[in-house]
Each structure stands twice: as C-alpha cells, then as structure tokens.
mmCIF file of C-alpha atoms in Angstrom:
data_model
loop_
_atom_site.group_PDB
_atom_site.id
_atom_site.type_symbol
_atom_site.label_atom_id
_atom_site.label_comp_id
_atom_site.label_asym_id
_atom_site.label_seq_id
_atom_site.Cartn_x
_atom_site.Cartn_y
_atom_site.Cartn_z
ATOM 1 C CA MET A 1 183.562 52.541 103.122
ATOM 2 C CA ASN A 2 184.530 50.204 105.925
ATOM 3 C CA GLU A 3 185.868 51.886 109.034
ATOM 4 C CA PHE A 4 189.276 50.148 108.844
ATOM 5 C CA PHE A 5 190.132 51.869 105.592
ATOM 6 C CA THR A 6 188.935 55.335 106.720
ATOM 7 C CA LEU A 7 190.935 55.077 109.936
ATOM 8 C CA THR A 8 194.114 53.946 108.135
ATOM 9 C CA SER A 9 194.013 56.306 105.143
ATOM 10 C CA SER A 10 197.586 57.518 105.824
ATOM 11 C CA LEU A 11 199.071 54.036 105.843
ATOM 12 C CA SER A 12 200.833 52.158 102.971
ATOM 13 C CA ALA A 13 199.487 48.846 101.817
ATOM 14 C CA TYR A 14 202.117 46.911 103.788
ATOM 15 C CA SER A 15 201.324 48.788 107.035
ATOM 16 C CA LYS A 16 197.596 48.132 106.530
ATOM 17 C CA TRP A 17 198.239 44.461 106.018
ATOM 18 C CA VAL A 18 200.486 44.111 109.079
ATOM 19 C CA LEU A 19 197.866 46.002 111.115
ATOM 20 C CA ILE A 20 195.169 43.599 109.952
ATOM 21 C CA ARG A 21 197.300 40.694 110.984
ATOM 22 C CA LEU A 22 197.969 42.266 114.414
ATOM 23 C CA ILE A 23 194.203 42.754 114.892
ATOM 24 C CA MET A 24 193.356 39.243 113.770
ATOM 25 C CA ASP A 25 195.988 37.698 116.005
ATOM 26 C CA LYS A 26 194.662 39.665 118.976
ATOM 27 C CA THR A 27 198.089 40.974 119.942
ATOM 28 C CA ILE A 28 196.899 43.867 122.147
ATOM 29 C CA GLY A 29 199.515 44.350 124.833
ATOM 30 C CA ASP A 30 201.964 41.792 123.377
ATOM 31 C CA GLU A 31 205.616 42.493 123.006
ATOM 32 C CA LEU A 32 206.488 42.443 119.343
ATOM 33 C CA SER A 33 209.998 41.955 117.825
ATOM 34 C CA LYS A 34 211.120 42.579 114.241
ATOM 35 C CA THR A 35 210.563 38.869 113.574
ATOM 36 C CA ASP A 36 206.884 39.202 114.638
ATOM 37 C CA PHE A 37 206.383 41.945 112.025
ATOM 38 C CA ILE A 38 208.165 39.908 109.273
ATOM 39 C CA GLU A 39 205.990 36.897 110.045
ATOM 40 C CA ARG A 40 202.939 39.004 109.533
ATOM 41 C CA GLY A 41 203.862 40.057 105.997
ATOM 42 C CA CYS A 42 206.224 42.958 106.472
ATOM 43 C CA PRO A 43 209.078 42.807 103.983
ATOM 44 C CA TYR A 44 212.579 43.215 105.425
ATOM 45 C CA ASN A 45 213.274 46.270 103.237
ATOM 46 C CA LYS A 46 210.028 47.977 104.396
ATOM 47 C CA PHE A 47 210.328 47.255 108.069
ATOM 48 C CA ASN A 48 211.409 50.825 109.083
ATOM 49 C CA VAL A 49 208.617 52.394 106.928
ATOM 50 C CA VAL A 50 205.947 50.083 108.387
ATOM 51 C CA VAL A 51 207.024 50.602 111.950
ATOM 52 C CA GLY A 52 207.321 54.351 111.447
ATOM 53 C CA GLU A 53 203.771 54.527 109.988
ATOM 54 C CA LEU A 54 202.299 52.445 112.770
ATOM 55 C CA LEU A 55 204.085 54.578 115.418
ATOM 56 C CA ASN A 56 202.680 57.757 113.757
ATOM 57 C CA ILE A 57 199.074 56.613 114.216
ATOM 58 C CA ASP A 58 199.810 55.311 117.757
ATOM 59 C CA ALA A 59 199.013 51.758 116.733
ATOM 60 C CA ILE A 60 202.237 50.590 118.398
ATOM 61 C CA SER A 61 204.623 52.018 120.955
ATOM 62 C CA LYS A 62 208.326 51.477 121.324
ATOM 63 C CA LEU A 63 209.381 49.573 124.409
ATOM 64 C CA LYS A 64 212.462 50.327 126.433
ATOM 65 C CA VAL A 65 214.320 47.044 126.696
ATOM 66 C CA GLU A 66 217.208 46.516 129.103
ATOM 67 C CA HIS A 67 220.374 45.785 127.112
ATOM 68 C CA LEU A 68 222.459 43.027 128.729
ATOM 69 C CA ASN A 69 224.687 41.842 125.878
ATOM 70 C CA ARG A 70 227.162 43.522 123.595
ATOM 71 C CA GLY A 71 226.124 44.726 120.174
ATOM 72 C CA ARG A 72 223.250 46.805 118.843
ATOM 73 C CA PRO A 73 220.190 46.533 121.105
ATOM 74 C CA LYS A 74 217.059 44.952 119.502
ATOM 75 C CA ASP A 75 213.977 47.173 119.305
ATOM 76 C CA CYS A 76 210.654 45.857 120.694
ATOM 77 C CA TYR A 77 207.152 47.213 120.305
ATOM 78 C CA ASN A 78 203.789 47.018 121.946
ATOM 79 C CA PHE A 79 200.501 46.905 120.010
ATOM 80 C CA ILE A 80 198.293 49.516 121.744
ATOM 81 C CA PHE A 81 195.722 50.690 119.170
ATOM 82 C CA ASN A 82 192.606 50.612 121.331
ATOM 83 C CA GLU A 83 190.386 51.754 118.427
ATOM 84 C CA PHE A 84 190.902 48.355 116.805
ATOM 85 C CA ILE A 85 189.952 46.168 119.810
ATOM 86 C CA GLU A 86 186.318 46.226 118.805
ATOM 87 C CA MET A 87 187.147 46.085 115.126
ATOM 88 C CA SER A 88 188.576 42.604 115.592
ATOM 89 C CA LYS A 89 184.984 41.428 115.997
ATOM 90 C CA LEU A 90 184.024 42.920 112.624
ATOM 91 C CA ILE A 91 186.761 41.176 110.619
ATOM 92 C CA PRO A 92 185.593 37.663 109.671
ATOM 93 C CA ASN A 93 188.024 34.846 110.312
ATOM 94 C CA GLU A 94 187.463 33.407 106.810
ATOM 95 C CA MET A 95 189.026 36.598 105.352
ATOM 96 C CA LEU A 96 192.423 35.086 106.001
ATOM 97 C CA SER A 97 191.562 31.422 105.725
ATOM 98 C CA LYS A 98 190.406 31.800 102.140
ATOM 99 C CA ILE A 99 193.790 33.070 100.970
ATOM 100 C CA GLU A 100 195.973 30.749 103.086
ATOM 101 C CA GLY A 101 198.335 28.697 100.943
ATOM 102 C CA LYS A 102 197.927 31.042 98.009
ATOM 103 C CA ASP A 103 201.099 32.741 96.781
ATOM 104 C CA PHE A 104 199.639 36.275 96.912
ATOM 105 C CA ARG A 105 201.747 39.377 97.388
ATOM 106 C CA VAL A 106 200.633 42.011 99.905
ATOM 107 C CA PRO A 107 198.823 44.249 97.316
ATOM 108 C CA VAL A 108 196.509 41.329 96.422
ATOM 109 C CA LYS A 109 195.968 40.492 100.078
ATOM 110 C CA ILE A 110 195.016 44.009 101.045
ATOM 111 C CA VAL A 111 192.625 44.376 98.042
ATOM 112 C CA TRP A 112 191.046 41.066 99.055
ATOM 113 C CA SER A 113 190.602 42.509 102.547
ATOM 114 C CA PHE A 114 188.969 45.588 100.974
ATOM 115 C CA PHE A 115 186.417 43.451 99.136
ATOM 116 C CA VAL A 116 185.606 41.320 102.185
ATOM 117 C CA LEU A 117 185.209 44.325 104.507
ATOM 118 C CA ASN A 118 183.175 46.382 102.031
ATOM 119 C CA GLN A 119 180.705 43.768 100.826
ATOM 120 C CA ASP A 120 177.063 44.450 101.559
ATOM 121 C CA LYS A 121 174.721 41.863 103.139
ATOM 122 C CA PHE A 122 174.282 40.255 99.723
ATOM 123 C CA GLY A 123 178.056 39.718 99.244
ATOM 124 C CA HIS A 124 178.219 42.536 96.610
ATOM 125 C CA VAL A 125 180.788 45.247 96.359
ATOM 126 C CA GLU A 126 179.391 48.198 94.401
ATOM 127 C CA ASN A 127 180.247 51.816 93.596
ATOM 128 C CA PHE A 128 184.003 51.585 94.186
ATOM 129 C CA SER A 129 186.130 52.510 91.161
ATOM 130 C CA VAL A 130 189.654 51.136 90.738
ATOM 131 C CA PRO A 131 191.228 54.517 91.740
ATOM 132 C CA THR A 132 189.036 54.514 94.848
ATOM 133 C CA ILE A 133 190.102 50.985 95.762
ATOM 134 C CA ALA A 134 193.757 51.872 95.088
ATOM 135 C CA ASN A 135 193.623 55.031 97.261
ATOM 136 C CA ALA A 136 191.926 53.135 100.116
ATOM 137 C CA CYS A 137 194.518 50.336 99.999
ATOM 138 C CA GLY A 138 197.551 52.562 99.650
ATOM 139 C CA LEU A 139 198.349 51.284 96.163
ATOM 140 C CA LYS A 140 198.935 52.645 92.648
ATOM 141 C CA ASN A 141 196.005 52.215 90.216
ATOM 142 C CA ILE A 142 197.814 49.560 88.208
ATOM 143 C CA GLU A 143 198.599 47.561 91.363
ATOM 144 C CA ALA A 144 194.966 47.624 92.431
ATOM 145 C CA LYS A 145 193.791 46.664 88.922
ATOM 146 C CA THR A 146 196.268 43.756 88.809
ATOM 147 C CA ALA A 147 195.137 42.598 92.266
ATOM 148 C CA VAL A 148 191.480 42.628 91.195
ATOM 149 C CA THR A 149 192.344 40.506 88.144
ATOM 150 C CA LYS A 150 194.244 38.062 90.323
ATOM 151 C CA LEU A 151 191.288 37.653 92.678
ATOM 152 C CA ILE A 152 188.983 37.048 89.755
ATOM 153 C CA GLU A 153 191.366 34.426 88.365
ATOM 154 C CA HIS A 154 191.348 32.548 91.681
ATOM 155 C CA ASP A 155 187.502 32.637 91.911
ATOM 156 C CA LEU A 156 187.574 34.724 95.089
ATOM 157 C CA ILE A 157 185.509 37.458 93.469
ATOM 158 C CA LEU A 158 183.315 37.635 90.432
ATOM 159 C CA GLU A 159 182.856 40.736 88.259
ATOM 160 C CA LEU A 160 179.064 41.050 87.904
ATOM 161 C CA THR A 161 178.992 44.252 85.864
ATOM 162 C CA LYS A 162 181.626 46.034 83.886
ATOM 163 C CA GLY A 163 182.054 49.807 84.400
ATOM 164 C CA CYS A 164 180.829 52.232 81.795
ATOM 165 C CA THR A 165 180.151 55.912 81.163
ATOM 166 C CA TYR A 166 176.641 57.017 80.326
ATOM 167 C CA LYS A 167 175.854 59.668 77.860
ATOM 168 C CA LYS A 168 174.238 62.340 80.031
ATOM 169 C CA SER A 169 170.587 62.901 79.604
ATOM 170 C CA GLU A 170 168.572 65.672 81.280
ATOM 171 C CA LEU A 171 165.587 63.380 81.212
ATOM 172 C CA MET A 172 167.290 61.064 83.725
ATOM 173 C CA THR A 173 168.637 63.626 86.200
ATOM 174 C CA HIS A 174 167.491 66.430 88.419
ATOM 175 C CA TYR A 175 169.223 69.139 90.445
ATOM 176 C CA ILE A 176 170.201 66.824 93.329
ATOM 177 C CA ASN A 177 172.270 64.418 91.258
ATOM 178 C CA GLN A 178 173.650 65.800 88.018
ATOM 179 C CA ASP A 179 176.660 63.439 87.889
ATOM 180 C CA VAL A 180 175.251 59.930 87.740
ATOM 181 C CA THR A 181 177.043 59.176 84.485
ATOM 182 C CA LYS A 182 180.028 57.062 85.519
ATOM 183 C CA ARG A 183 179.464 53.524 86.830
ATOM 184 C CA PRO A 184 182.264 51.405 88.167
ATOM 185 C CA SER A 185 182.299 47.620 88.007
ATOM 186 C CA ALA A 186 180.331 45.649 90.616
ATOM 187 C CA TYR A 187 181.541 42.421 92.200
ATOM 188 C CA LEU A 188 180.401 39.412 94.149
ATOM 189 C CA VAL A 189 182.524 38.001 96.909
ATOM 190 C CA SER A 190 182.484 34.233 96.356
ATOM 191 C CA SER A 191 181.017 32.416 99.359
ATOM 192 C CA LEU A 192 179.225 29.254 98.233
ATOM 193 C CA HIS A 193 181.223 26.090 98.982
ATOM 194 C CA ILE A 194 179.394 22.807 99.150
ATOM 195 C CA ASN A 195 180.986 19.697 100.703
ATOM 196 C CA GLY A 196 179.643 16.202 100.134
ATOM 197 C CA LYS A 197 177.199 14.873 97.563
ATOM 198 C CA VAL A 198 174.933 17.151 95.607
ATOM 199 C CA ASN A 199 171.700 16.629 93.657
ATOM 200 C CA ILE A 200 171.745 18.887 90.547
ATOM 201 C CA ILE A 201 168.320 20.080 89.463
ATOM 202 C CA SER A 202 167.709 22.187 86.316
ATOM 203 C CA THR A 203 165.109 24.939 86.639
ATOM 204 C CA GLY A 204 164.691 24.929 82.816
ATOM 205 C CA ILE A 205 164.983 28.726 82.849
ATOM 206 C CA THR A 206 167.431 30.831 80.887
ATOM 207 C CA ILE A 207 167.921 34.142 82.688
ATOM 208 C CA ASN A 208 167.941 37.182 80.476
ATOM 209 C CA PHE A 209 166.596 40.703 80.650
ATOM 210 C CA ASN A 210 166.662 41.620 76.989
ATOM 211 C CA SER A 211 162.955 42.388 77.011
ATOM 212 C CA VAL A 212 163.420 45.323 79.366
ATOM 213 C CA LEU A 213 165.929 46.968 77.027
ATOM 214 C CA ASN A 214 164.044 46.185 73.826
ATOM 215 C CA VAL A 215 162.075 49.459 73.416
ATOM 216 C CA ALA A 216 163.059 50.145 69.786
ATOM 217 C CA GLU A 217 159.765 49.116 68.253
ATOM 218 C CA GLY A 218 156.113 49.263 69.141
ATOM 219 C CA ASP A 219 154.348 51.145 71.882
ATOM 220 C CA LYS A 220 154.163 50.950 75.665
ATOM 221 C CA ASP A 221 151.469 48.308 75.773
ATOM 222 C CA LEU A 222 153.369 46.012 73.424
ATOM 223 C CA TYR A 223 156.575 46.648 75.413
ATOM 224 C CA ILE A 224 154.923 45.677 78.721
ATOM 225 C CA ASN A 225 153.291 42.657 77.098
ATOM 226 C CA ASN A 226 156.668 41.436 75.844
ATOM 227 C CA ILE A 227 158.131 41.828 79.329
ATOM 228 C CA ILE A 228 155.352 39.755 80.862
ATOM 229 C CA LYS A 229 155.756 37.037 78.225
ATOM 230 C CA ALA A 230 159.439 36.775 79.165
ATOM 231 C CA PHE A 231 158.640 35.994 82.811
ATOM 232 C CA PRO A 232 159.678 32.445 83.865
ATOM 233 C CA SER A 233 156.127 31.659 84.954
ATOM 234 C CA SER A 234 152.789 33.306 84.091
ATOM 235 C CA LYS A 235 151.202 31.685 87.150
ATOM 236 C CA CYS A 236 152.735 34.298 89.398
ATOM 237 C CA LEU A 237 150.782 37.131 87.847
ATOM 238 C CA ASN A 238 147.529 37.924 89.548
ATOM 239 C CA SER A 239 146.346 40.193 86.749
ATOM 240 C CA SER A 240 148.485 40.872 83.715
ATOM 241 C CA LYS A 241 146.080 43.625 82.713
ATOM 242 C CA HIS A 242 146.618 45.356 86.057
ATOM 243 C CA ILE A 243 150.378 45.077 85.577
ATOM 244 C CA GLN A 244 150.209 46.464 82.081
ATOM 245 C CA GLU A 245 148.315 49.506 83.338
ATOM 246 C CA ASN A 246 150.494 50.189 86.380
ATOM 247 C CA LEU A 247 154.048 48.987 85.637
ATOM 248 C CA MET A 248 155.012 51.985 83.526
ATOM 249 C CA SER A 249 153.396 55.214 82.374
ATOM 250 C CA GLU A 250 153.366 56.378 78.787
ATOM 251 C CA ASP A 251 155.652 59.307 79.626
ATOM 252 C CA MET A 252 158.124 57.009 81.383
ATOM 253 C CA TYR A 253 158.127 54.637 78.446
ATOM 254 C CA ASN A 254 158.921 57.505 76.023
ATOM 255 C CA ALA A 255 161.649 58.949 78.251
ATOM 256 C CA PHE A 256 163.248 55.523 78.764
ATOM 257 C CA LYS A 257 163.172 54.873 74.991
ATOM 258 C CA ILE A 258 164.921 58.177 74.225
ATOM 259 C CA TYR A 259 167.485 57.525 76.960
ATOM 260 C CA LEU A 260 168.371 54.034 75.716
ATOM 261 C CA ASP A 261 168.528 55.174 72.070
ATOM 262 C CA MET A 262 171.352 57.545 72.883
ATOM 263 C CA GLN A 263 173.493 55.118 74.946
ATOM 264 C CA PRO A 264 176.464 53.112 73.569
ATOM 265 C CA LYS A 265 176.493 49.309 73.685
ATOM 266 C CA ASN A 266 178.664 49.069 76.824
ATOM 267 C CA VAL A 267 176.051 51.057 78.727
ATOM 268 C CA LEU A 268 173.250 48.696 77.625
ATOM 269 C CA ASP A 269 175.448 45.741 78.632
ATOM 270 C CA ASN A 270 175.969 47.403 82.019
ATOM 271 C CA LEU A 271 172.223 47.887 82.496
ATOM 272 C CA ARG A 272 171.537 44.286 81.500
ATOM 273 C CA SER A 273 174.104 42.908 83.941
ATOM 274 C CA THR A 274 172.885 45.249 86.678
ATOM 275 C CA LEU A 275 169.398 43.777 86.308
ATOM 276 C CA SER A 276 170.998 40.382 86.820
ATOM 277 C CA LEU A 277 172.788 41.724 89.921
ATOM 278 C CA LEU A 278 169.486 42.940 91.334
ATOM 279 C CA PHE A 279 167.945 39.559 90.670
ATOM 280 C CA TYR A 280 170.722 37.913 92.600
ATOM 281 C CA LYS A 281 170.168 40.345 95.420
ATOM 282 C CA PHE A 282 166.507 39.409 95.505
ATOM 283 C CA LEU A 283 167.322 35.684 95.709
ATOM 284 C CA LYS A 284 169.551 36.300 98.725
ATOM 285 C CA LEU A 285 167.018 38.379 100.659
ATOM 286 C CA PRO A 286 166.616 36.961 104.173
ATOM 287 C CA SER A 287 163.479 34.960 104.957
ATOM 288 C CA SER A 288 162.731 37.577 107.620
ATOM 289 C CA ASN A 289 161.902 39.999 104.784
ATOM 290 C CA PRO A 290 158.086 39.505 105.019
ATOM 291 C CA LYS A 291 157.200 40.020 101.325
ATOM 292 C CA LYS A 292 160.562 39.129 99.811
ATOM 293 C CA ARG A 293 160.913 42.438 98.044
ATOM 294 C CA LEU A 294 163.827 44.632 97.010
ATOM 295 C CA SER A 295 163.428 48.326 97.893
ATOM 296 C CA ILE A 296 163.801 51.219 95.502
ATOM 297 C CA ILE A 297 166.974 52.123 97.479
ATOM 298 C CA HIS A 298 168.586 48.847 96.477
ATOM 299 C CA VAL A 299 167.669 49.541 92.831
ATOM 300 C CA SER A 300 168.812 53.148 92.655
ATOM 301 C CA ASN A 301 172.063 52.356 94.398
ATOM 302 C CA SER A 302 172.921 49.531 91.965
ATOM 303 C CA LEU A 303 171.691 51.284 88.832
ATOM 304 C CA PHE A 304 173.027 54.810 89.409
ATOM 305 C CA GLY A 305 175.094 54.711 92.606
ATOM 306 C CA THR A 306 172.816 57.229 94.294
ATOM 307 C CA ARG A 307 170.157 57.323 96.930
ATOM 308 C CA ASP A 308 169.173 60.921 96.203
ATOM 309 C CA ILE A 309 166.328 60.167 93.801
ATOM 310 C CA PHE A 310 163.321 61.135 95.840
ATOM 311 C CA ASN A 311 162.120 63.974 93.748
ATOM 312 C CA MET A 312 158.760 62.459 92.967
ATOM 313 C CA ASN A 313 158.563 64.344 89.648
ATOM 314 C CA SER A 314 161.988 63.214 88.404
ATOM 315 C CA THR A 315 162.193 60.681 85.550
ATOM 316 C CA LEU A 316 165.046 59.041 87.446
ATOM 317 C CA PHE A 317 162.713 58.277 90.336
ATOM 318 C CA HIS A 318 160.069 56.802 88.057
ATOM 319 C CA LEU A 319 162.622 54.694 86.217
ATOM 320 C CA CYS A 320 163.845 53.246 89.547
ATOM 321 C CA SER A 321 160.280 52.630 90.580
ATOM 322 C CA PHE A 322 159.576 50.741 87.336
ATOM 323 C CA ILE A 323 162.762 48.652 87.661
ATOM 324 C CA THR A 324 161.946 47.939 91.330
ATOM 325 C CA ASN A 325 158.479 46.636 90.504
ATOM 326 C CA TYR A 326 159.756 44.715 87.459
ATOM 327 C CA ILE A 327 162.651 42.980 89.230
ATOM 328 C CA ASN A 328 160.412 41.923 92.139
ATOM 329 C CA LEU A 329 157.814 40.463 89.803
ATOM 330 C CA TYR A 330 160.441 38.686 87.681
ATOM 331 C CA SER A 331 162.177 37.234 90.717
ATOM 332 C CA HIS A 332 158.960 35.959 92.283
ATOM 333 C CA SER A 333 158.019 34.444 89.028
ATOM 334 C CA PHE A 334 161.427 32.682 88.898
ATOM 335 C CA LEU A 335 161.141 31.377 92.467
ATOM 336 C CA PHE A 336 157.592 30.119 91.899
ATOM 337 C CA HIS A 337 158.606 28.270 88.729
ATOM 338 C CA ALA A 338 161.840 26.834 90.173
ATOM 339 C CA PHE A 339 160.596 25.645 93.568
ATOM 340 C CA PHE A 340 156.825 25.409 93.437
ATOM 341 C CA GLY A 341 155.898 25.027 89.775
ATOM 342 C CA SER A 342 155.108 21.270 90.108
ATOM 343 C CA GLU A 343 152.967 21.763 93.178
ATOM 344 C CA GLN A 344 149.200 22.316 93.198
ATOM 345 C CA LEU A 345 149.676 25.830 94.572
ATOM 346 C CA SER A 346 147.954 28.805 93.150
ATOM 347 C CA PHE A 347 149.977 32.024 93.199
ATOM 348 C CA ARG A 348 146.763 33.824 93.841
ATOM 349 C CA ASN A 349 146.884 32.356 97.361
ATOM 350 C CA ILE A 350 149.581 34.852 98.368
ATOM 351 C CA LYS A 351 149.647 33.846 102.069
ATOM 352 C CA ALA A 352 150.341 30.172 101.178
ATOM 353 C CA TYR A 353 153.091 31.132 98.700
ATOM 354 C CA LEU A 354 154.775 33.566 101.180
ATOM 355 C CA LYS A 355 154.597 31.006 103.928
ATOM 356 C CA LYS A 356 156.424 28.516 101.734
ATOM 357 C CA LEU A 357 158.881 31.259 100.704
ATOM 358 C CA SER A 358 159.647 31.992 104.335
ATOM 359 C CA ASN A 359 161.214 28.525 104.622
ATOM 360 C CA ILE A 360 163.692 29.252 101.880
ATOM 361 C CA LYS A 361 167.292 30.310 102.604
ATOM 362 C CA ILE A 362 169.299 30.706 99.423
ATOM 363 C CA ASP A 363 172.966 30.937 98.554
ATOM 364 C CA ILE A 364 174.126 31.416 95.017
ATOM 365 C CA SER A 365 177.201 30.952 92.877
ATOM 366 C CA ILE A 366 177.800 31.926 89.278
ATOM 367 C CA LYS A 367 180.221 30.203 86.934
ATOM 368 C CA LEU A 368 180.509 29.760 83.152
ATOM 369 C CA TYR A 369 177.132 31.492 82.496
ATOM 370 C CA LYS A 370 175.282 29.309 84.936
ATOM 371 C CA LEU A 371 173.547 30.349 88.150
ATOM 372 C CA PHE A 372 173.747 27.771 90.925
ATOM 373 C CA ILE A 373 171.285 28.042 93.795
ATOM 374 C CA ILE A 374 171.227 26.047 96.999
ATOM 375 C CA ASN A 375 168.027 26.092 98.957
ATOM 376 C CA HIS A 376 169.173 25.083 102.466
ATOM 377 C CA PHE A 377 165.657 23.829 103.454
ATOM 378 C CA SER A 378 164.772 21.737 100.465
ATOM 379 C CA SER A 379 167.495 19.118 100.404
ATOM 380 C CA CYS A 380 166.414 15.497 100.317
ATOM 381 C CA SER A 381 168.786 14.517 103.159
ATOM 382 C CA ASP A 382 171.544 15.880 105.333
ATOM 383 C CA ASP A 383 174.116 14.093 103.224
ATOM 384 C CA VAL A 384 172.856 15.240 99.822
ATOM 385 C CA LYS A 385 172.379 18.915 98.928
ATOM 386 C CA ASP A 386 169.889 20.072 96.283
ATOM 387 C CA ILE A 387 171.502 22.550 93.885
ATOM 388 C CA TYR A 388 169.314 24.190 91.272
ATOM 389 C CA TYR A 389 170.877 25.726 88.208
ATOM 390 C CA SER A 390 169.748 28.092 85.450
ATOM 391 C CA LYS A 391 171.549 29.174 82.319
ATOM 392 C CA ILE A 392 172.533 32.808 81.996
ATOM 393 C CA GLU A 393 172.251 34.186 78.503
ATOM 394 C CA LYS A 394 175.642 35.366 77.195
ATOM 395 C CA PRO A 395 175.963 38.935 76.052
ATOM 396 C CA LYS A 396 175.954 39.325 72.288
#
C-alpha cells in the first residue's frame, strides 16, 4: 500500500484529504488560518476534529499569535510535517485536476486518491478489498463502496474483474499459501484522453479467452489445439507442435480440469476477466522490456494475489507457468495481427519483429466492450492519431 495511507492510518477521511491538499499546495512553513483549512475541504463542523488529528501526528503546530483586538483570539497553525516534503513529489498533479469541477464529497475524493496512489505501472489497482480500502481511507465499508461506484459512473476507474470466492482445492495450494480463495475486484485507473482528430482502425479481432476455460471435453492435445486455433494470428507460432508438447503437461491439464469443474460461475467469470487484465498489462509493457513478456510474478499476483508460488512441485506454480506462457503467446499473436499482419514480415524472424515492437508505445482504454489502443509511434501525422479497436466478448 502507498506510504501516504500507511503513515496516516490514524486519521479520518477528512483529515487525510486536508493533508493531501496541504502537501499538494506546498504549504510547508506557511501560516494557516481556519479559512485555509475550510478552503481545502475541511467541513466547518469537523474543523476541531481535523485540526486535533493533524496536531496529534505533528503534521501541524499551533502558533502563538499576538492578540491586539477585543474578542476571542483566532488560532493559527503551521504545516510542519517533514515526512511529507518528499511525498509531494510522488503525488501526481493530475490526481486533483481530474476531479476539479466535479461535485464529489470528501469520501469520494479520498477513495480516488487511494486508487491513484496505489495503481501499479500498468494503471491497475489489484488485491484491495472494499474493507481494506475503507480502512485505509478512514471510511465505513458502505461509504467506500458508494465512492467506488461513483468513480466508475464518472469513468475515472473501470472495474476489470469482479471479486469472487474460490472453492478451495488442495490441488491448487501448498503449505506456503493455503488461503488464496478470496479475490477482490481489480480496477483500471482511466488515463487515455485523446485530443484532436483520430483515425479509427479495426483490428478485426474479438478478444475472448473461453478456449482456456473450456476443458470439459476431450484430452490435453485437443485442448491445446483449440487454444492455438483461437489465437488472433497463426503466423506468430514458430512451431505449433512444439507448443502443444510444452505448453501444458498431462498432469497439469487433469488438475486444472478438476479445479475448474468444482468452481461456481462467478469464479470462472473472474478467471476469464483476469486473463483479459493480464492481456492489457502485456499491451502496456514498456518498449524497454526486451522481449515484451509478462513474468510469472505478474500472473500469480493477478490470478491469486500471491507471489509465494515458487514451490516447483506445486500445481499452483505449474498453473501460473502455463498461464504466463499462454498470455504471452496470445498477446504477441494479437500485436502481430493488429500492427504487422499486412506486412511481408515473417514472425520466424524474431529479431525483425522485436525491433518493430520496440518502436511501439501503447495506451489503452476500455468502454462498452471495446478495447481502444493508441500506438503513439504509428500515427499518420501529428494532427491525426491512429486508434485501433477490438471487440471484447461479453460474458454469457
């Protein structure tokens, strides 16, 4: 969790929000009146509580002001929290600019701050349940849930996967992680905003991962063959026979089949949407990633919320290894078809393909079951942006 929320665990939502505003406004050493706190989102009826909480953590100090006039003297304060001087560099300016002009109450603003500060390099926020978010933000569960809904309604975040509870299977666990059964929702912090003219290009691909979950009939070879057939482009496969032999073992196939057979529909939906999430992560990998490849850590964290899978004999490890190989193959197949399919480029020439891939910087947006992709290096002019789109299959 982001350092701001761990350092302010004792504060209410209103105190956290005022503190964020003080940090963003770079008020270190400034003299602050009651009006200054009110202008930064502190309600009149919570002023004493907010000031008291900030005094308790030594974020502010009370100033002695010489009283020259009759009447009750006005209190003034000094913002002195040195721990947050460096933190001001870690809070992006757009965190506040994106909610300017929106009639949001403080609970929504502080939950928005939680999402912005806890997003990973892909813009995803994972492995935080509503109670965890509520506790970090100083809110009740219902307040946090309402705030998340409000942010989704305003297209500030997108719920990529819905939370679920797995039926526990000894096949999929080992002694290090026996409690990988509950999965919270995962979100994407919306970031793609295009100004000016756009050139919309269809990839002709409908994104779905049903083939991975369809293990009900047939054997392992048929299962792998069906997965390969569902790839966007067969050109990206050096040797389908090699893939069939190495993508998944017979034991892994049987264990995965047993595991899926015992799970309810909402778990299968979660797995399907998590595969989509991993696909989006792959697309946003930086060009500095030499082979454009997700790691098994990315996969295990998104699938099960754990990094403790490295018991080489565990079924959980082998499943994550299978999904890692699969999602990287599928994603390369997609990129090849979307961006290079019309070129006289053989995927077997890996160096040529990766060189072209290194020139791609991708941002994505998802709306109404469509994936929109902007390739910042492929646009036909500075004034017109190329945006590629693919349909996303709706859950049944």
